[in-house]
mmCIF file of N, CA and C and ligand atoms in Angstrom:
data_model
loop_
_atom_site.group_PDB
_atom_site.id
_atom_site.type_symbol
_atom_site.label_atom_id
_atom_site.label_comp_id
_atom_site.label_asym_id
_atom_site.label_seq_id
_atom_site.Cartn_x
_atom_site.Cartn_y
_atom_site.Cartn_z
ATOM 1 N N UNK U 1 31.242 -11.792 18.195
ATOM 2 C CA UNK U 1 30.064 -11.178 17.536
ATOM 3 C C UNK U 1 30.075 -9.662 17.732
ATOM 4 N N UNK U 2 29.965 -8.904 16.656
ATOM 5 C CA UNK U 2 29.835 -7.449 16.840
ATOM 6 C C UNK U 2 28.497 -7.124 17.509
ATOM 7 N N UNK U 3 28.452 -5.999 18.172
ATOM 8 C CA UNK U 3 27.253 -5.594 18.896
ATOM 9 C C UNK U 3 26.074 -5.377 17.947
ATOM 10 N N UNK U 4 26.371 -4.796 16.782
ATOM 11 C CA UNK U 4 25.303 -4.462 15.843
ATOM 12 C C UNK U 4 25.447 -5.268 14.563
ATOM 13 N N UNK U 5 24.326 -5.744 14.029
ATOM 14 C CA UNK U 5 24.345 -6.537 12.806
ATOM 15 C C UNK U 5 24.713 -5.641 11.614
ATOM 16 N N UNK U 6 25.109 -6.286 10.525
ATOM 17 C CA UNK U 6 25.447 -5.547 9.307
ATOM 18 C C UNK U 6 24.239 -4.749 8.825
ATOM 19 N N UNK U 7 23.035 -5.311 9.005
ATOM 20 C CA UNK U 7 21.827 -4.605 8.546
ATOM 21 C C UNK U 7 21.588 -3.349 9.376
ATOM 22 N N UNK U 8 21.805 -3.452 10.689
ATOM 23 C CA UNK U 8 21.636 -2.273 11.541
ATOM 24 C C UNK U 8 22.616 -1.189 11.098
ATOM 25 N N UNK U 9 23.865 -1.581 10.887
ATOM 26 C CA UNK U 9 24.884 -0.608 10.483
ATOM 27 C C UNK U 9 24.531 0.022 9.140
ATOM 28 N N UNK U 10 24.029 -0.794 8.208
ATOM 29 C CA UNK U 10 23.660 -0.287 6.891
ATOM 30 C C UNK U 10 22.536 0.744 7.004
ATOM 31 N N UNK U 11 21.492 0.410 7.770
ATOM 32 C CA UNK U 11 20.351 1.340 7.886
ATOM 33 C C UNK U 11 20.704 2.562 8.720
ATOM 34 N N UNK U 12 21.667 2.409 9.620
ATOM 35 C CA UNK U 12 22.111 3.557 10.415
ATOM 36 C C UNK U 12 22.937 4.509 9.544
ATOM 37 N N UNK U 13 23.848 3.946 8.750
ATOM 38 C CA UNK U 13 24.731 4.790 7.936
ATOM 39 C C UNK U 13 24.006 5.366 6.740
ATOM 40 N N UNK U 14 22.988 4.637 6.314
ATOM 41 C CA UNK U 14 22.333 4.939 5.055
ATOM 42 C C UNK U 14 20.821 4.894 5.223
ATOM 43 N N UNK U 15 20.270 5.691 6.114
ATOM 44 C CA UNK U 15 18.847 5.540 6.429
ATOM 45 C C UNK U 15 17.940 5.840 5.236
ATOM 46 N N UNK U 16 16.918 5.003 5.075
ATOM 47 C CA UNK U 16 15.922 5.191 4.012
ATOM 48 C C UNK U 16 14.772 6.045 4.546
ATOM 49 N N UNK U 17 14.193 6.813 3.642
ATOM 50 C CA UNK U 17 12.953 7.554 3.942
ATOM 51 C C UNK U 17 13.106 8.587 5.058
ATOM 52 N N UNK U 18 14.249 9.267 5.071
ATOM 53 C CA UNK U 18 14.428 10.351 6.044
ATOM 54 C C UNK U 18 13.804 11.623 5.484
ATOM 55 N N UNK U 19 13.130 12.374 6.333
ATOM 56 C CA UNK U 19 12.592 13.661 5.913
ATOM 57 C C UNK U 19 11.174 13.845 6.389
ATOM 58 N N UNK U 20 10.473 14.754 5.728
ATOM 59 C CA UNK U 20 9.088 15.010 6.105
ATOM 60 C C UNK U 20 8.240 15.001 4.841
ATOM 61 N N UNK U 21 6.929 14.947 5.003
ATOM 62 C CA UNK U 21 6.002 14.976 3.871
ATOM 63 C C UNK U 21 5.080 16.167 4.061
ATOM 64 N N UNK U 22 5.035 17.031 3.055
ATOM 65 C CA UNK U 22 4.127 18.169 3.119
ATOM 66 C C UNK U 22 2.709 17.654 2.929
ATOM 67 N N UNK U 23 1.773 18.209 3.658
ATOM 68 C CA UNK U 23 0.377 17.749 3.588
ATOM 69 C C UNK U 23 0.239 16.259 3.833
ATOM 70 N N UNK U 24 0.966 15.754 4.799
ATOM 71 C CA UNK U 24 0.854 14.339 5.137
ATOM 72 C C UNK U 24 -0.573 14.030 5.595
ATOM 73 N N UNK U 25 -1.019 12.805 5.329
ATOM 74 C CA UNK U 25 -2.360 12.392 5.766
ATOM 75 C C UNK U 25 -2.369 12.018 7.237
ATOM 76 N N UNK U 26 -1.210 11.637 7.750
ATOM 77 C CA UNK U 26 -1.116 11.312 9.167
ATOM 78 C C UNK U 26 0.281 11.624 9.670
ATOM 79 N N UNK U 27 0.358 12.227 10.860
ATOM 80 C CA UNK U 27 1.652 12.519 11.473
ATOM 81 C C UNK U 27 1.619 11.995 12.904
ATOM 82 N N UNK U 28 2.674 11.307 13.279
ATOM 83 C CA UNK U 28 2.738 10.779 14.640
ATOM 84 C C UNK U 28 4.078 11.106 15.262
ATOM 85 N N UNK U 29 4.029 11.607 16.493
ATOM 86 C CA UNK U 29 5.275 11.902 17.198
ATOM 87 C C UNK U 29 5.226 11.268 18.581
ATOM 88 N N UNK U 30 6.266 10.529 18.892
ATOM 89 C CA UNK U 30 6.345 9.914 20.219
ATOM 90 C C UNK U 30 7.749 10.125 20.778
ATOM 91 N N UNK U 31 7.835 9.992 22.075
ATOM 92 C CA UNK U 31 9.132 10.129 22.723
ATOM 93 C C UNK U 31 9.319 9.041 23.759
ATOM 94 N N UNK U 32 10.568 8.801 24.094
ATOM 95 C CA UNK U 32 10.871 7.860 25.173
ATOM 96 C C UNK U 32 11.309 8.681 26.378
ATOM 97 N N UNK U 33 10.570 8.540 27.461
ATOM 98 C CA UNK U 33 10.812 9.371 28.635
ATOM 99 C C UNK U 33 12.182 9.094 29.259
ATOM 100 N N UNK U 34 12.678 7.882 29.093
ATOM 101 C CA UNK U 34 13.938 7.521 29.749
ATOM 102 C C UNK U 34 15.141 8.126 29.026
ATOM 103 N N UNK U 35 15.250 7.871 27.704
ATOM 104 C CA UNK U 35 16.422 8.372 26.982
ATOM 105 C C UNK U 35 16.186 9.767 26.420
ATOM 106 N N UNK U 36 14.900 10.182 26.339
ATOM 107 C CA UNK U 36 14.589 11.515 25.838
ATOM 108 C C UNK U 36 14.566 11.619 24.328
ATOM 109 N N UNK U 37 14.669 10.478 23.638
ATOM 110 C CA UNK U 37 14.677 10.510 22.174
ATOM 111 C C UNK U 37 13.267 10.678 21.621
ATOM 112 N N UNK U 38 13.211 11.287 20.438
ATOM 113 C CA UNK U 38 11.922 11.617 19.823
ATOM 114 C C UNK U 38 11.892 11.067 18.398
ATOM 115 N N UNK U 39 10.713 10.602 17.995
ATOM 116 C CA UNK U 39 10.533 10.066 16.648
ATOM 117 C C UNK U 39 9.263 10.636 16.039
ATOM 118 N N UNK U 40 9.385 11.079 14.790
ATOM 119 C CA UNK U 40 8.223 11.631 14.105
ATOM 120 C C UNK U 40 8.056 10.909 12.774
ATOM 121 N N UNK U 41 6.841 10.468 12.503
ATOM 122 C CA UNK U 41 6.545 9.726 11.267
ATOM 123 C C UNK U 41 5.481 10.469 10.467
ATOM 124 N N UNK U 42 5.702 10.583 9.166
ATOM 125 C CA UNK U 42 4.734 11.200 8.261
ATOM 126 C C UNK U 42 4.231 10.136 7.290
ATOM 127 N N UNK U 43 2.920 10.084 7.093
ATOM 128 C CA UNK U 43 2.349 9.097 6.167
ATOM 129 C C UNK U 43 1.529 9.777 5.089
ATOM 130 N N UNK U 44 1.640 9.224 3.884
ATOM 131 C CA UNK U 44 0.745 9.586 2.797
ATOM 132 C C UNK U 44 -0.097 8.332 2.574
ATOM 133 N N UNK U 45 -1.401 8.472 2.615
ATOM 134 C CA UNK U 45 -2.269 7.297 2.517
ATOM 135 C C UNK U 45 -3.310 7.527 1.425
ATOM 136 N N UNK U 46 -3.365 6.603 0.484
ATOM 137 C CA UNK U 46 -4.357 6.664 -0.588
ATOM 138 C C UNK U 46 -5.124 5.363 -0.595
ATOM 139 N N UNK U 47 -6.470 5.496 -0.491
ATOM 140 C CA UNK U 47 -7.291 4.285 -0.550
ATOM 141 C C UNK U 47 -6.850 3.263 0.494
ATOM 142 N N UNK U 48 -6.473 3.764 1.642
ATOM 143 C CA UNK U 48 -6.059 2.895 2.748
ATOM 144 C C UNK U 48 -4.728 2.187 2.528
ATOM 145 N N UNK U 49 -3.957 2.644 1.554
ATOM 146 C CA UNK U 49 -2.617 2.079 1.312
ATOM 147 C C UNK U 49 -1.584 3.149 1.657
ATOM 148 N N UNK U 50 -0.522 2.745 2.357
ATOM 149 C CA UNK U 50 0.563 3.675 2.665
ATOM 150 C C UNK U 50 1.365 3.887 1.375
ATOM 151 N N UNK U 51 1.185 5.042 0.757
ATOM 152 C CA UNK U 51 1.877 5.271 -0.513
ATOM 153 C C UNK U 51 3.230 5.942 -0.286
ATOM 154 N N UNK U 52 3.376 6.650 0.843
ATOM 155 C CA UNK U 52 4.682 7.243 1.136
ATOM 156 C C UNK U 52 4.839 7.388 2.647
ATOM 157 N N UNK U 53 6.078 7.318 3.079
ATOM 158 C CA UNK U 53 6.352 7.461 4.510
ATOM 159 C C UNK U 53 7.741 8.060 4.681
ATOM 160 N N UNK U 54 7.838 8.999 5.615
ATOM 161 C CA UNK U 54 9.139 9.602 5.933
ATOM 162 C C UNK U 54 9.265 9.706 7.452
ATOM 163 N N UNK U 55 10.507 9.739 7.920
ATOM 164 C CA UNK U 55 10.671 9.914 9.358
ATOM 165 C C UNK U 55 11.742 10.940 9.676
ATOM 166 N N UNK U 56 11.540 11.576 10.810
ATOM 167 C CA UNK U 56 12.558 12.467 11.384
ATOM 168 C C UNK U 56 12.776 11.995 12.802
ATOM 169 N N UNK U 57 14.015 11.922 13.226
ATOM 170 C CA UNK U 57 14.234 11.489 14.600
ATOM 171 C C UNK U 57 15.329 12.293 15.263
ATOM 172 N N UNK U 58 15.101 12.522 16.543
ATOM 173 C CA UNK U 58 16.152 13.013 17.411
ATOM 174 C C UNK U 58 16.438 11.808 18.286
ATOM 175 N N UNK U 59 17.126 10.841 17.697
ATOM 176 C CA UNK U 59 17.273 9.579 18.396
ATOM 177 C C UNK U 59 18.611 8.939 18.123
ATOM 178 N N UNK U 60 18.843 7.836 18.784
ATOM 179 C CA UNK U 60 20.127 7.149 18.695
ATOM 180 C C UNK U 60 20.234 6.347 17.393
ATOM 181 N N UNK U 61 21.362 5.743 17.177
ATOM 182 C CA UNK U 61 21.597 4.963 15.956
ATOM 183 C C UNK U 61 20.617 3.823 15.795
ATOM 184 N N UNK U 62 20.256 3.171 16.878
ATOM 185 C CA UNK U 62 19.293 2.066 16.787
ATOM 186 C C UNK U 62 17.904 2.577 16.424
ATOM 187 N N UNK U 63 17.572 3.761 16.896
ATOM 188 C CA UNK U 63 16.278 4.355 16.536
ATOM 189 C C UNK U 63 16.269 4.700 15.049
ATOM 190 N N UNK U 64 17.379 5.208 14.552
ATOM 191 C CA UNK U 64 17.477 5.538 13.128
ATOM 192 C C UNK U 64 17.346 4.266 12.289
ATOM 193 N N UNK U 65 18.101 3.229 12.646
ATOM 194 C CA UNK U 65 18.058 1.977 11.887
ATOM 195 C C UNK U 65 16.671 1.349 11.942
ATOM 196 N N UNK U 66 16.036 1.373 13.123
ATOM 197 C CA UNK U 66 14.700 0.773 13.261
ATOM 198 C C UNK U 66 13.673 1.512 12.418
ATOM 199 N N UNK U 67 13.722 2.839 12.438
ATOM 200 C CA UNK U 67 12.720 3.583 11.664
ATOM 201 C C UNK U 67 12.960 3.410 10.188
ATOM 202 N N UNK U 68 14.229 3.395 9.795
ATOM 203 C CA UNK U 68 14.541 3.189 8.392
ATOM 204 C C UNK U 68 13.971 1.854 7.921
ATOM 205 N N UNK U 69 14.221 0.803 8.679
ATOM 206 C CA UNK U 69 13.704 -0.517 8.321
ATOM 207 C C UNK U 69 12.178 -0.529 8.362
ATOM 208 N N UNK U 70 11.600 0.040 9.412
ATOM 209 C CA UNK U 70 10.139 0.019 9.566
ATOM 210 C C UNK U 70 9.463 0.750 8.400
ATOM 211 N N UNK U 71 10.034 1.878 7.966
ATOM 212 C CA UNK U 71 9.395 2.619 6.867
ATOM 213 C C UNK U 71 9.440 1.787 5.583
ATOM 214 N N UNK U 72 10.526 1.061 5.384
ATOM 215 C CA UNK U 72 10.585 0.193 4.192
ATOM 216 C C UNK U 72 9.553 -0.922 4.280
ATOM 217 N N UNK U 73 9.322 -1.401 5.499
ATOM 218 C CA UNK U 73 8.398 -2.534 5.668
ATOM 219 C C UNK U 73 6.938 -2.128 5.458
ATOM 220 N N UNK U 74 6.610 -0.856 5.698
ATOM 221 C CA UNK U 74 5.185 -0.485 5.626
ATOM 222 C C UNK U 74 4.809 0.173 4.300
ATOM 223 N N UNK U 75 5.778 0.579 3.521
ATOM 224 C CA UNK U 75 5.457 1.259 2.262
ATOM 225 C C UNK U 75 4.725 0.307 1.325
ATOM 226 N N UNK U 76 3.591 0.765 0.793
ATOM 227 C CA UNK U 76 2.815 -0.051 -0.134
ATOM 228 C C UNK U 76 1.846 -1.000 0.554
ATOM 229 N N UNK U 77 1.826 -0.967 1.876
ATOM 230 C CA UNK U 77 0.974 -1.910 2.617
ATOM 231 C C UNK U 77 -0.340 -1.236 3.042
ATOM 232 N N UNK U 78 -1.409 -2.043 3.179
ATOM 233 C CA UNK U 78 -2.664 -1.478 3.683
ATOM 234 C C UNK U 78 -2.560 -1.125 5.175
ATOM 235 N N UNK U 79 -3.326 -0.119 5.564
ATOM 236 C CA UNK U 79 -3.302 0.365 6.948
ATOM 237 C C UNK U 79 -3.553 -0.771 7.939
ATOM 238 N N UNK U 80 -4.514 -1.645 7.611
ATOM 239 C CA UNK U 80 -4.861 -2.737 8.539
ATOM 240 C C UNK U 80 -3.646 -3.623 8.813
ATOM 241 N N UNK U 81 -2.831 -3.834 7.783
ATOM 242 C CA UNK U 81 -1.644 -4.683 7.946
ATOM 243 C C UNK U 81 -0.564 -3.943 8.748
ATOM 244 N N UNK U 82 -0.437 -2.659 8.488
ATOM 245 C CA UNK U 82 0.598 -1.864 9.160
ATOM 246 C C UNK U 82 0.322 -1.779 10.662
ATOM 247 N N UNK U 83 -0.967 -1.788 11.019
ATOM 248 C CA UNK U 83 -1.310 -1.736 12.445
ATOM 249 C C UNK U 83 -0.843 -2.988 13.185
ATOM 250 N N UNK U 84 -0.570 -4.055 12.439
ATOM 251 C CA UNK U 84 -0.090 -5.304 13.062
ATOM 252 C C UNK U 84 1.427 -5.308 13.239
ATOM 253 N N UNK U 85 2.100 -4.326 12.651
ATOM 254 C CA UNK U 85 3.570 -4.316 12.715
ATOM 255 C C UNK U 85 4.037 -4.181 14.165
ATOM 256 N N UNK U 86 4.949 -5.038 14.546
ATOM 257 C CA UNK U 86 5.481 -4.970 15.909
ATOM 258 C C UNK U 86 6.964 -4.611 15.853
ATOM 259 N N UNK U 87 7.461 -4.105 16.957
ATOM 260 C CA UNK U 87 8.888 -3.800 17.000
ATOM 261 C C UNK U 87 9.709 -5.085 16.913
ATOM 262 N N UNK U 88 9.081 -6.209 17.278
ATOM 263 C CA UNK U 88 9.760 -7.494 17.179
ATOM 264 C C UNK U 88 10.041 -7.828 15.701
ATOM 265 N N UNK U 89 9.044 -7.588 14.854
ATOM 266 C CA UNK U 89 9.215 -7.861 13.425
ATOM 267 C C UNK U 89 10.310 -6.962 12.848
ATOM 268 N N UNK U 90 10.317 -5.701 13.282
ATOM 269 C CA UNK U 90 11.336 -4.766 12.797
ATOM 270 C C UNK U 90 12.728 -5.213 13.269
ATOM 271 N N UNK U 91 12.809 -5.600 14.521
ATOM 272 C CA UNK U 91 14.092 -6.045 15.078
ATOM 273 C C UNK U 91 14.586 -7.293 14.356
ATOM 274 N N UNK U 92 13.662 -8.211 14.069
ATOM 275 C CA UNK U 92 14.052 -9.429 13.351
ATOM 276 C C UNK U 92 14.554 -9.094 11.956
ATOM 277 N N UNK U 93 13.870 -8.154 11.305
ATOM 278 C CA UNK U 93 14.294 -7.760 9.950
ATOM 279 C C UNK U 93 15.693 -7.147 9.978
ATOM 280 N N UNK U 94 16.072 -6.591 11.124
ATOM 281 C CA UNK U 94 17.407 -5.988 11.268
ATOM 282 C C UNK U 94 18.446 -7.011 11.743
ATOM 283 N N UNK U 95 18.016 -8.262 11.853
ATOM 284 C CA UNK U 95 18.879 -9.320 12.402
ATOM 285 C C UNK U 95 19.253 -9.045 13.854
ATOM 286 N N UNK U 96 18.321 -8.432 14.565
ATOM 287 C CA UNK U 96 18.489 -8.277 16.006
ATOM 288 C C UNK U 96 19.068 -6.938 16.434
ATOM 289 N N UNK U 97 18.763 -6.585 17.688
ATOM 290 C CA UNK U 97 19.344 -5.404 18.347
ATOM 291 C C UNK U 97 19.804 -5.858 19.723
ATOM 292 N N UNK U 98 20.796 -5.227 20.286
ATOM 293 C CA UNK U 98 21.172 -5.573 21.661
ATOM 294 C C UNK U 98 19.978 -5.338 22.598
ATOM 295 N N UNK U 99 19.871 -6.147 23.634
ATOM 296 C CA UNK U 99 18.697 -6.091 24.520
ATOM 297 C C UNK U 99 18.425 -4.679 25.049
ATOM 298 N N UNK U 100 19.469 -3.958 25.412
ATOM 299 C CA UNK U 100 19.240 -2.624 25.982
ATOM 300 C C UNK U 100 18.897 -1.595 24.916
ATOM 301 N N UNK U 101 18.805 -2.047 23.653
ATOM 302 C CA UNK U 101 18.435 -1.139 22.562
ATOM 303 C C UNK U 101 17.078 -1.488 21.967
ATOM 304 N N UNK U 102 16.407 -2.477 22.533
ATOM 305 C CA UNK U 102 15.112 -2.887 21.978
ATOM 306 C C UNK U 102 14.084 -1.764 22.063
ATOM 307 N N UNK U 103 14.164 -0.949 23.114
ATOM 308 C CA UNK U 103 13.176 0.120 23.267
ATOM 309 C C UNK U 103 13.253 1.108 22.102
ATOM 310 N N UNK U 104 14.380 1.190 21.449
ATOM 311 C CA UNK U 104 14.530 2.122 20.325
ATOM 312 C C UNK U 104 13.630 1.706 19.166
ATOM 313 N N UNK U 105 13.460 0.388 18.987
ATOM 314 C CA UNK U 105 12.589 -0.077 17.913
ATOM 315 C C UNK U 105 11.119 0.122 18.282
ATOM 316 N N UNK U 106 10.833 0.201 19.585
ATOM 317 C CA UNK U 106 9.455 0.461 20.014
ATOM 318 C C UNK U 106 9.045 1.876 19.599
ATOM 319 N N UNK U 107 10.004 2.779 19.623
ATOM 320 C CA UNK U 107 9.742 4.165 19.234
ATOM 321 C C UNK U 107 9.201 4.225 17.790
ATOM 322 N N UNK U 108 9.803 3.454 16.893
ATOM 323 C CA UNK U 108 9.358 3.436 15.497
ATOM 324 C C UNK U 108 7.949 2.876 15.393
ATOM 325 N N UNK U 109 7.708 1.770 16.071
ATOM 326 C CA UNK U 109 6.378 1.146 16.025
ATOM 327 C C UNK U 109 5.320 2.117 16.557
ATOM 328 N N UNK U 110 5.617 2.746 17.676
ATOM 329 C CA UNK U 110 4.626 3.643 18.292
ATOM 330 C C UNK U 110 4.374 4.882 17.443
ATOM 331 N N UNK U 111 5.408 5.396 16.810
ATOM 332 C CA UNK U 111 5.234 6.599 15.986
ATOM 333 C C UNK U 111 4.387 6.280 14.756
ATOM 334 N N UNK U 112 4.582 5.093 14.178
ATOM 335 C CA UNK U 112 3.772 4.692 13.022
ATOM 336 C C UNK U 112 2.312 4.565 13.451
ATOM 337 N N UNK U 113 2.074 3.943 14.603
ATOM 338 C CA UNK U 113 0.693 3.776 15.077
ATOM 339 C C UNK U 113 0.066 5.131 15.384
ATOM 340 N N UNK U 114 0.846 6.032 15.962
ATOM 341 C CA UNK U 114 0.325 7.373 16.264
ATOM 342 C C UNK U 114 -0.047 8.105 14.973
ATOM 343 N N UNK U 115 0.757 7.917 13.925
ATOM 344 C CA UNK U 115 0.477 8.576 12.641
ATOM 345 C C UNK U 115 -0.806 8.007 12.027
ATOM 346 N N UNK U 116 -1.019 6.711 12.165
ATOM 347 C CA UNK U 116 -2.247 6.100 11.633
ATOM 348 C C UNK U 116 -3.455 6.579 12.434
ATOM 349 N N UNK U 117 -3.295 6.684 13.742
ATOM 350 C CA UNK U 117 -4.398 7.202 14.565
ATOM 351 C C UNK U 117 -4.751 8.627 14.153
ATOM 352 N N UNK U 118 -3.743 9.420 13.880
ATOM 353 C CA UNK U 118 -3.952 10.794 13.430
ATOM 354 C C UNK U 118 -4.736 10.788 12.108
ATOM 355 N N UNK U 119 -4.339 9.923 11.197
ATOM 356 C CA UNK U 119 -5.025 9.788 9.908
ATOM 357 C C UNK U 119 -6.488 9.373 10.112
ATOM 358 N N UNK U 120 -6.683 8.373 10.955
ATOM 359 C CA UNK U 120 -8.042 7.869 11.173
ATOM 360 C C UNK U 120 -8.905 8.914 11.852
ATOM 361 N N UNK U 121 -8.344 9.681 12.774
ATOM 362 C CA UNK U 121 -9.111 10.728 13.457
ATOM 363 C C UNK U 121 -9.545 11.797 12.462
ATOM 364 N N UNK U 122 -8.661 12.109 11.500
ATOM 365 C CA UNK U 122 -8.975 13.147 10.515
ATOM 366 C C UNK U 122 -10.016 12.663 9.507
ATOM 367 N N UNK U 123 -10.077 11.345 9.315
ATOM 368 C CA UNK U 123 -10.954 10.821 8.261
ATOM 369 C C UNK U 123 -12.255 10.238 8.788
ATOM 370 N N UNK U 124 -12.480 10.440 10.083
ATOM 371 C CA UNK U 124 -13.754 9.973 10.640
ATOM 372 C C UNK U 124 -14.851 10.919 10.155
ATOM 373 N N UNK U 125 -15.929 10.366 9.638
ATOM 374 C CA UNK U 125 -17.023 11.238 9.175
ATOM 375 C C UNK U 125 -17.838 11.695 10.381
HETATM 376 FE FE1 LIG L 1 16.631 6.336 22.952
HETATM 377 FE FE2 LIG L 1 17.626 4.556 21.348
HETATM 378 S S1 LIG L 1 18.490 5.274 23.174
HETATM 379 S S2 LIG L 1 15.764 5.600 21.148
#
């Protein structure tokens, strides 16, 4: 068995939704203290639906693949549903990650949640 699934390799070599969004409705940045990797997520939200999402990462290949997959999974979804997204769901969609790389998928989940919190904080009346 190769260490990384074909899906991980595909999203690593060909990441979806890389970049930033000008005037994003929510921005979230998180880091992992152990490996030092950083993940930043930008969201465009209309009527509580994620209409666009981009990510920038200073992270490893698994972090790139996880964020790429996670951004595809949340596009077009309501905020309430996106808040339920777990790194487990992202990892499953990638057909698995090696155990010592699971924390990389947590980075994507946490950055998305941080971006939603940023959005909600800005939109509180
Ligand atoms: Fe740090 Fe993967 S090793 S995010």
